[in-house]
Amino acid sequence: MADAPIRLETRCLSSLSKVFADAELHDRAVNRGTALWGEVYAFQVAFRSPELIKFLQVTVESELQPWTTVRSVALSPSEMPTFADPDPGYLRTAPGLYPDLLLPPEQGVHAVQQQWRSVWITVALPAQGVTGAAEDGGSEAYGITVKLSDREGQLLGQERFTLDVLPHGLPEQRLIHTEWFHCDCIATQYDVDVFSEQHWQLIESYAGNAVRHGVNMLLTPLFTPPLDTVVGGERPTVQLIGVEQVGSRDYRFDFSLLERWIAMCRRVGVRYYEMSHLFTQWGAAHAPKIVARTDSGTKLHATRTVSRPV
């Protein structure tokens, strides 16, 4: 007779819980939540095993499965979690491994012996109801079963979460929410030319993802933003406004890239624009770099961008 599969200890948790690998899990179980249509709701399923089990399979059974994403909560090293004399509200102040990075399960979900780990479940509810409004005008209850199995498909543990969806749509956000959006980082990461067609596709993909996560204002690089720049260096040029020097004192401007940027923003749902900063942060000590075409080629027309290290 084959040995029975090792069972996992599991617990449904709020998305606000922090599941540390080297500590006992004290947070209470949370198996029910409430959301509006069009809202993004997240919860976690924590698990612990007495033995190492590699490559767990995580599956979701629910009417909401088409709008549900599963990711593994990976650990990130934190060498300096706080500055000196932190307030007492921190969960931890010591360096260590912290639950942070969300990875697709294809990269591996592993149960490490005697360590609590978790998977992150995101339900991006559609704007309209799945089965229509409840007959009494109240909320609709949707069960979400999360199963964890080994590579052979043997069930090791499961949790059931109930999401009550109210018969109303999430209204449009009224806050103005921006995050610094660095186009040069996208070009560098993917090794593409700035404002090439590949770069534009990547920018739109990232901007659309930002909008889906609540950003409705986008940092617009009229000129290369002089932010988070290494001392003595400068960021790759991402300048939307074309500048041409005519003679010694006159300039012509080309707004075609800026017009394309605004059209892209409107497509993905950006409603506000944060214009590029005119000086570095930490004291406004240096101006942005501005490049211009001249009779003798492209030249830098501003003080070299210098700032403190990030």
Tab-separated table of C-alpha atoms in Angstrom:
chain	number	residue	atom	x	y	z
A	1	MET	CA	0.000	0.000	0.000
A	2	ALA	CA	1.376	3.396	-0.993
A	3	ASP	CA	2.165	5.855	1.743
A	4	ALA	CA	-0.456	8.556	2.247
A	5	PRO	CA	0.595	11.940	0.862
A	6	ILE	CA	1.993	14.447	3.309
A	7	ARG	CA	-0.693	16.862	4.358
A	8	LEU	CA	-0.105	20.590	4.382
A	9	GLU	CA	-1.191	22.820	7.217
A	10	THR	CA	-3.089	25.668	5.532
A	11	ARG	CA	-4.808	28.909	6.486
A	12	CYS	CA	-6.655	31.627	4.557
A	13	LEU	CA	-5.371	35.086	5.413
A	14	SER	CA	-5.998	38.740	4.681
A	15	SER	CA	-3.822	40.391	2.053
A	16	LEU	CA	-2.526	42.594	4.902
A	17	SER	CA	-0.924	39.657	6.706
A	18	LYS	CA	2.837	39.121	6.485
A	19	VAL	CA	3.830	35.466	6.353
A	20	PHE	CA	7.395	35.196	7.640
A	21	ALA	CA	9.214	31.938	6.949
A	22	ASP	CA	11.024	31.869	10.293
A	23	ALA	CA	8.129	32.652	12.627
A	24	GLU	CA	4.956	31.073	13.875
A	25	LEU	CA	1.808	32.277	12.130
A	26	HIS	CA	-0.387	34.095	14.638
A	27	ASP	CA	-2.782	35.915	12.305
A	28	ARG	CA	-6.324	34.643	12.483
A	29	ALA	CA	-7.926	32.908	9.536
A	30	VAL	CA	-9.906	35.124	7.145
A	31	ASN	CA	-12.237	33.106	4.929
A	32	ARG	CA	-14.669	35.755	3.762
A	33	GLY	CA	-14.502	39.170	2.158
A	34	THR	CA	-16.631	41.792	0.398
A	35	ALA	CA	-16.035	43.598	-2.882
A	36	LEU	CA	-17.755	45.644	-5.599
A	37	TRP	CA	-17.930	44.785	-9.283
A	38	GLY	CA	-14.887	46.247	-10.978
A	39	GLU	CA	-12.802	46.008	-7.789
A	40	VAL	CA	-9.564	44.048	-7.387
A	41	TYR	CA	-9.658	41.859	-4.283
A	42	ALA	CA	-6.736	39.864	-2.897
A	43	PHE	CA	-6.224	37.294	-0.162
A	44	GLN	CA	-3.578	34.737	0.746
A	45	VAL	CA	-3.402	31.037	1.450
A	46	ALA	CA	-0.559	30.214	3.831
A	47	PHE	CA	0.827	26.691	4.027
A	48	ARG	CA	3.383	24.719	6.015
A	49	SER	CA	4.752	21.208	5.578
A	50	PRO	CA	6.744	18.884	7.864
A	51	GLU	CA	8.937	17.974	4.888
A	52	LEU	CA	10.332	19.608	1.770
A	53	ILE	CA	7.892	19.407	-1.145
A	54	LYS	CA	9.034	20.979	-4.389
A	55	PHE	CA	6.872	22.212	-7.249
A	56	LEU	CA	3.454	22.291	-5.687
A	57	GLN	CA	0.542	22.706	-8.078
A	58	VAL	CA	-1.933	25.430	-7.138
A	59	THR	CA	-5.397	25.367	-8.722
A	60	VAL	CA	-8.501	27.486	-8.233
A	61	GLU	CA	-12.085	26.271	-8.576
A	62	SER	CA	-14.670	29.055	-8.763
A	63	GLU	CA	-17.125	30.847	-11.003
A	64	LEU	CA	-14.631	33.699	-10.695
A	65	GLN	CA	-11.719	31.591	-11.904
A	66	PRO	CA	-11.414	33.436	-15.283
A	67	TRP	CA	-10.681	36.644	-13.366
A	68	THR	CA	-8.426	35.030	-10.750
A	69	THR	CA	-4.617	35.057	-10.706
A	70	VAL	CA	-2.391	32.923	-8.484
A	71	ARG	CA	1.131	33.984	-7.558
A	72	SER	CA	3.724	32.734	-5.121
A	73	VAL	CA	4.939	35.087	-2.384
A	74	ALA	CA	8.726	34.956	-2.603
A	75	LEU	CA	11.204	36.131	0.018
A	76	SER	CA	13.410	39.169	-0.535
A	77	PRO	CA	16.531	40.034	1.480
A	78	SER	CA	16.281	43.221	3.519
A	79	GLU	CA	19.583	44.427	4.915
A	80	MET	CA	18.251	47.665	6.436
A	81	PRO	CA	14.518	47.437	7.157
A	82	THR	CA	14.408	50.744	9.061
A	83	PHE	CA	16.387	53.861	9.841
A	84	ALA	CA	17.616	54.546	13.364
A	85	ASP	CA	15.039	54.878	16.167
A	86	PRO	CA	12.013	53.483	14.299
A	87	ASP	CA	8.546	53.933	15.714
A	88	PRO	CA	6.938	50.946	17.484
A	89	GLY	CA	4.551	50.152	14.619
A	90	TYR	CA	6.975	47.958	12.662
A	91	LEU	CA	6.418	44.212	12.600
A	92	ARG	CA	10.195	43.736	12.409
A	93	THR	CA	13.286	45.902	12.465
A	94	ALA	CA	16.009	43.261	12.087
A	95	PRO	CA	17.544	42.375	8.714
A	96	GLY	CA	16.336	39.151	7.181
A	97	LEU	CA	14.149	37.560	4.521
A	98	TYR	CA	10.839	39.328	4.025
A	99	PRO	CA	7.750	38.208	2.043
A	100	ASP	CA	7.606	40.604	-0.869
A	101	LEU	CA	7.999	39.512	-4.485
A	102	LEU	CA	4.999	37.975	-6.285
A	103	LEU	CA	6.049	35.318	-8.796
A	104	PRO	CA	4.009	33.268	-11.269
A	105	PRO	CA	3.568	29.681	-10.061
A	106	GLU	CA	5.381	28.437	-13.159
A	107	GLN	CA	8.606	29.541	-11.460
A	108	GLY	CA	7.935	27.055	-8.689
A	109	VAL	CA	5.873	26.949	-5.507
A	110	HIS	CA	7.791	25.055	-2.838
A	111	ALA	CA	6.923	23.961	0.686
A	112	VAL	CA	10.072	24.150	2.805
A	113	GLN	CA	10.033	22.009	5.908
A	114	GLN	CA	8.650	23.772	8.999
A	115	GLN	CA	8.403	27.132	7.239
A	116	TRP	CA	5.233	29.092	6.629
A	117	ARG	CA	4.942	30.256	3.018
A	118	SER	CA	1.970	31.609	1.077
A	119	VAL	CA	0.353	32.049	-2.296
A	120	TRP	CA	-1.351	35.287	-3.304
A	121	ILE	CA	-4.802	35.114	-4.880
A	122	THR	CA	-5.994	38.141	-6.858
A	123	VAL	CA	-9.567	38.435	-8.130
A	124	ALA	CA	-9.931	41.258	-10.676
A	125	LEU	CA	-13.703	41.420	-10.791
A	126	PRO	CA	-15.280	42.450	-14.096
A	127	ALA	CA	-17.263	45.663	-14.270
A	128	GLN	CA	-20.498	43.716	-14.736
A	129	GLY	CA	-21.858	40.825	-12.702
A	130	VAL	CA	-21.026	37.259	-13.675
A	131	THR	CA	-24.522	35.854	-13.198
A	132	GLY	CA	-26.551	39.028	-12.761
A	133	ALA	CA	-27.661	40.790	-9.617
A	134	ALA	CA	-29.009	38.806	-6.704
A	135	GLU	CA	-32.769	38.445	-6.749
A	136	ASP	CA	-33.196	40.379	-3.511
A	137	GLY	CA	-30.856	43.148	-4.617
A	138	GLY	CA	-28.269	42.031	-2.088
A	139	SER	CA	-24.773	40.656	-2.519
A	140	GLU	CA	-23.845	37.491	-4.368
A	141	ALA	CA	-21.627	34.938	-2.645
A	142	TYR	CA	-18.912	33.282	-4.759
A	143	GLY	CA	-16.927	30.382	-3.396
A	144	ILE	CA	-13.224	30.194	-4.264
A	145	THR	CA	-11.512	26.884	-3.520
A	146	VAL	CA	-7.714	26.915	-3.610
A	147	LYS	CA	-6.095	23.474	-3.870
A	148	LEU	CA	-2.441	22.580	-3.353
A	149	SER	CA	-1.251	19.287	-4.836
A	150	ASP	CA	2.055	17.569	-5.413
A	151	ARG	CA	3.580	16.966	-8.854
A	152	GLU	CA	1.613	13.731	-9.192
A	153	GLY	CA	-1.646	15.575	-8.603
A	154	GLN	CA	-2.295	14.226	-5.094
A	155	LEU	CA	-4.206	16.759	-3.031
A	156	LEU	CA	-2.165	17.917	-0.030
A	157	GLY	CA	-4.310	20.741	1.282
A	158	GLN	CA	-7.054	23.195	0.363
A	159	GLU	CA	-8.855	26.268	1.594
A	160	ARG	CA	-12.208	27.765	0.696
A	161	PHE	CA	-12.773	31.514	0.574
A	162	THR	CA	-16.126	33.225	0.041
A	163	LEU	CA	-16.255	36.566	-1.751
A	164	ASP	CA	-19.475	38.521	-1.307
A	165	VAL	CA	-19.890	40.851	-4.291
A	166	LEU	CA	-22.239	43.756	-3.721
A	167	PRO	CA	-24.720	44.652	-6.499
A	168	HIS	CA	-22.891	47.874	-7.369
A	169	GLY	CA	-19.934	48.845	-9.520
A	170	LEU	CA	-16.782	50.409	-8.111
A	171	PRO	CA	-16.981	54.154	-8.873
A	172	GLU	CA	-14.156	55.879	-10.668
A	173	GLN	CA	-11.307	56.925	-8.422
A	174	ARG	CA	-11.379	60.593	-7.434
A	175	LEU	CA	-7.894	60.743	-5.926
A	176	ILE	CA	-5.031	61.812	-8.183
A	177	HIS	CA	-2.468	59.028	-7.899
A	178	THR	CA	0.966	59.173	-9.513
A	179	GLU	CA	4.116	57.069	-9.250
A	180	TRP	CA	7.410	57.992	-10.859
A	181	PHE	CA	7.422	56.286	-14.253
A	182	HIS	CA	10.906	56.009	-15.789
A	183	CYS	CA	10.849	55.223	-19.515
A	184	ASP	CA	14.631	54.973	-19.660
A	185	CYS	CA	14.551	52.066	-17.195
A	186	ILE	CA	12.168	50.185	-19.491
A	187	ALA	CA	14.469	50.730	-22.489
A	188	THR	CA	17.512	49.638	-20.492
A	189	GLN	CA	15.833	46.568	-18.998
A	190	TYR	CA	14.653	45.257	-22.371
A	191	ASP	CA	17.666	46.523	-24.357
A	192	VAL	CA	15.589	48.444	-26.900
A	193	ASP	CA	16.173	51.823	-28.495
A	194	VAL	CA	14.441	54.751	-26.802
A	195	PHE	CA	11.097	55.513	-28.485
A	196	SER	CA	11.496	52.672	-30.961
A	197	GLU	CA	8.288	50.784	-31.771
A	198	GLN	CA	9.294	48.085	-29.263
A	199	HIS	CA	9.843	50.742	-26.624
A	200	TRP	CA	6.430	52.311	-27.261
A	201	GLN	CA	4.761	48.901	-26.935
A	202	LEU	CA	6.512	48.280	-23.623
A	203	ILE	CA	5.683	51.757	-22.318
A	204	GLU	CA	2.002	51.234	-23.112
A	205	SER	CA	2.007	47.818	-21.450
A	206	TYR	CA	3.566	49.212	-18.272
A	207	ALA	CA	1.330	52.298	-18.255
A	208	GLY	CA	-1.776	50.153	-18.689
A	209	ASN	CA	-0.689	47.941	-15.800
A	210	ALA	CA	-0.136	51.031	-13.645
A	211	VAL	CA	-3.658	52.248	-14.447
A	212	ARG	CA	-5.112	48.857	-13.508
A	213	HIS	CA	-3.407	49.264	-10.141
A	214	GLY	CA	-4.904	52.676	-9.421
A	215	VAL	CA	-2.467	55.104	-11.067
A	216	ASN	CA	-4.308	57.824	-13.019
A	217	MET	CA	-1.499	60.387	-13.409
A	218	LEU	CA	1.647	59.572	-15.401
A	219	LEU	CA	5.059	61.226	-15.184
A	220	THR	CA	5.513	62.716	-18.657
A	221	PRO	CA	9.149	63.265	-19.726
A	222	LEU	CA	8.931	66.524	-21.666
A	223	PHE	CA	12.666	66.466	-20.932
A	224	THR	CA	14.629	63.665	-19.270
A	225	PRO	CA	13.571	63.811	-15.588
A	226	PRO	CA	16.583	64.625	-13.375
A	227	LEU	CA	15.497	62.192	-10.668
A	228	ASP	CA	17.291	59.363	-8.833
A	229	THR	CA	20.489	59.998	-10.768
A	230	VAL	CA	23.865	58.670	-9.691
A	231	VAL	CA	26.428	61.281	-8.622
A	232	GLY	CA	28.397	62.486	-11.622
A	233	GLY	CA	26.200	60.655	-14.114
A	234	GLU	CA	23.139	61.210	-16.241
A	235	ARG	CA	20.127	59.149	-17.212
A	236	PRO	CA	19.552	57.929	-20.774
A	237	THR	CA	17.742	60.558	-22.823
A	238	VAL	CA	13.958	60.170	-22.924
A	239	GLN	CA	12.912	63.590	-24.198
A	240	LEU	CA	9.488	63.880	-25.749
A	241	ILE	CA	9.875	67.455	-26.975
A	242	GLY	CA	12.187	67.822	-29.931
A	243	VAL	CA	14.350	70.952	-29.741
A	244	GLU	CA	16.178	72.531	-32.663
A	245	GLN	CA	18.456	75.534	-32.264
A	246	VAL	CA	18.154	78.041	-35.091
A	247	GLY	CA	20.990	80.515	-35.128
A	248	SER	CA	22.385	81.607	-31.794
A	249	ARG	CA	19.190	82.514	-29.924
A	250	ASP	CA	16.129	81.000	-31.610
A	251	TYR	CA	14.607	77.541	-31.143
A	252	ARG	CA	11.996	75.392	-32.888
A	253	PHE	CA	10.041	72.684	-31.081
A	254	ASP	CA	8.594	69.368	-32.277
A	255	PHE	CA	5.672	68.022	-30.226
A	256	SER	CA	4.955	64.874	-32.293
A	257	LEU	CA	6.330	62.447	-29.662
A	258	LEU	CA	4.404	64.255	-26.924
A	259	GLU	CA	1.199	63.955	-28.977
A	260	ARG	CA	1.833	60.220	-29.364
A	261	TRP	CA	2.443	59.957	-25.613
A	262	ILE	CA	-0.854	61.665	-24.798
A	263	ALA	CA	-2.735	59.443	-27.255
A	264	MET	CA	-1.174	56.372	-25.596
A	265	CYS	CA	-2.134	57.634	-22.141
A	266	ARG	CA	-5.734	58.177	-23.211
A	267	ARG	CA	-5.915	54.643	-24.623
A	268	VAL	CA	-4.909	53.044	-21.337
A	269	GLY	CA	-6.975	55.358	-19.111
A	270	VAL	CA	-4.512	57.961	-17.811
A	271	ARG	CA	-6.425	61.136	-16.931
A	272	TYR	CA	-3.743	63.444	-15.547
A	273	TYR	CA	-0.164	64.272	-16.491
A	274	GLU	CA	2.757	65.004	-14.204
A	275	MET	CA	5.288	67.054	-16.152
A	276	SER	CA	8.998	66.363	-15.916
A	277	HIS	CA	10.771	67.965	-12.982
A	278	LEU	CA	12.867	71.066	-13.619
A	279	PHE	CA	15.427	70.246	-10.928
A	280	THR	CA	16.764	67.282	-8.997
A	281	GLN	CA	15.153	66.358	-5.725
A	282	TRP	CA	17.113	66.798	-2.445
A	283	GLY	CA	17.555	70.535	-2.749
A	284	ALA	CA	16.860	71.341	-6.418
A	285	ALA	CA	20.594	71.642	-7.038
A	286	HIS	CA	20.747	70.759	-10.735
A	287	ALA	CA	18.611	71.281	-13.825
A	288	PRO	CA	17.572	68.502	-16.229
A	289	LYS	CA	19.588	67.758	-19.320
A	290	ILE	CA	17.993	69.045	-22.517
A	291	VAL	CA	19.325	67.970	-25.885
A	292	ALA	CA	18.850	70.008	-29.043
A	293	ARG	CA	19.695	69.622	-32.711
A	294	THR	CA	22.116	72.204	-34.043
A	295	ASP	CA	23.938	72.782	-37.307
A	296	SER	CA	26.877	70.860	-35.842
A	297	GLY	CA	24.866	67.917	-34.438
A	298	THR	CA	22.939	67.087	-31.273
A	299	LYS	CA	24.207	68.904	-28.212
A	300	LEU	CA	23.490	69.008	-24.509
A	301	HIS	CA	21.848	72.334	-23.588
A	302	ALA	CA	21.705	72.159	-19.798
A	303	THR	CA	23.892	71.550	-16.791
A	304	ARG	CA	24.954	67.923	-16.483
A	305	THR	CA	22.516	66.150	-14.210
A	306	VAL	CA	24.132	65.418	-10.861
A	307	SER	CA	22.391	64.170	-7.754
A	308	ARG	CA	22.828	62.145	-4.620
A	309	PRO	CA	22.953	58.353	-4.877
A	310	VAL	CA	19.614	56.583	-4.645
